[in-house]
Amino acid sequence: MKGSELISELAEASGLPTDLIGQELSHLVRQAGKDTTEVTLDDLRELLANYLQEVLVEAKSSLEND
């Protein structure tokens, strides 16, 4: 499985609003310069790991500045 079908499957499995998560995943894929129709599970793992790292760094920074 890859591409848009994979993005839809992950969005559904998240338990969050499917449309919102699907759009966010597609945005991350395009932002990384990849094609949403060709993205693989390994690509998404890497993209989501980087995304999570960025979110954690921002959260830590925000907490330190408060």
mmCIF file of C-alpha atoms in Angstrom, residues 3 11 18-19 21-23 28-29 34-36 39 43-44 47-49 57 59 63:
data_model
loop_
_atom_site.group_PDB
_atom_site.id
_atom_site.type_symbol
_atom_site.label_atom_id
_atom_site.label_comp_id
_atom_site.label_asym_id
_atom_site.label_seq_id
_atom_site.Cartn_x
_atom_site.Cartn_y
_atom_site.Cartn_z
ATOM 1 C CA GLY A 3 0.184 6.961 -1.762
ATOM 2 C CA ALA A 11 -5.847 9.045 8.937
ATOM 3 C CA THR A 18 -10.124 11.778 9.163
ATOM 4 C CA ASP A 19 -10.359 14.788 6.831
ATOM 5 C CA ILE A 21 -5.495 14.311 9.549
ATOM 6 C CA GLY A 22 -5.505 13.340 5.876
ATOM 7 C CA GLN A 23 -4.991 16.967 4.889
ATOM 8 C CA LEU A 28 3.654 17.187 5.287
ATOM 9 C CA VAL A 29 4.318 14.966 2.285
ATOM 10 C CA LYS A 34 7.348 14.115 -2.172
ATOM 11 C CA ASP A 35 4.377 13.075 -4.282
ATOM 12 C CA THR A 36 1.268 12.125 -2.295
ATOM 13 C CA VAL A 39 4.626 8.176 -0.758
ATOM 14 C CA ASP A 43 8.525 7.904 3.871
ATOM 15 C CA LEU A 44 5.634 8.640 6.227
ATOM 16 C CA LEU A 47 8.186 12.518 7.963
ATOM 17 C CA LEU A 48 6.146 11.888 11.111
ATOM 18 C CA ALA A 49 9.272 11.286 13.213
ATOM 19 C CA VAL A 57 11.292 21.084 20.470
ATOM 20 C CA ALA A 59 6.802 22.669 23.165
ATOM 21 C CA LEU A 63 7.652 25.922 28.364
#
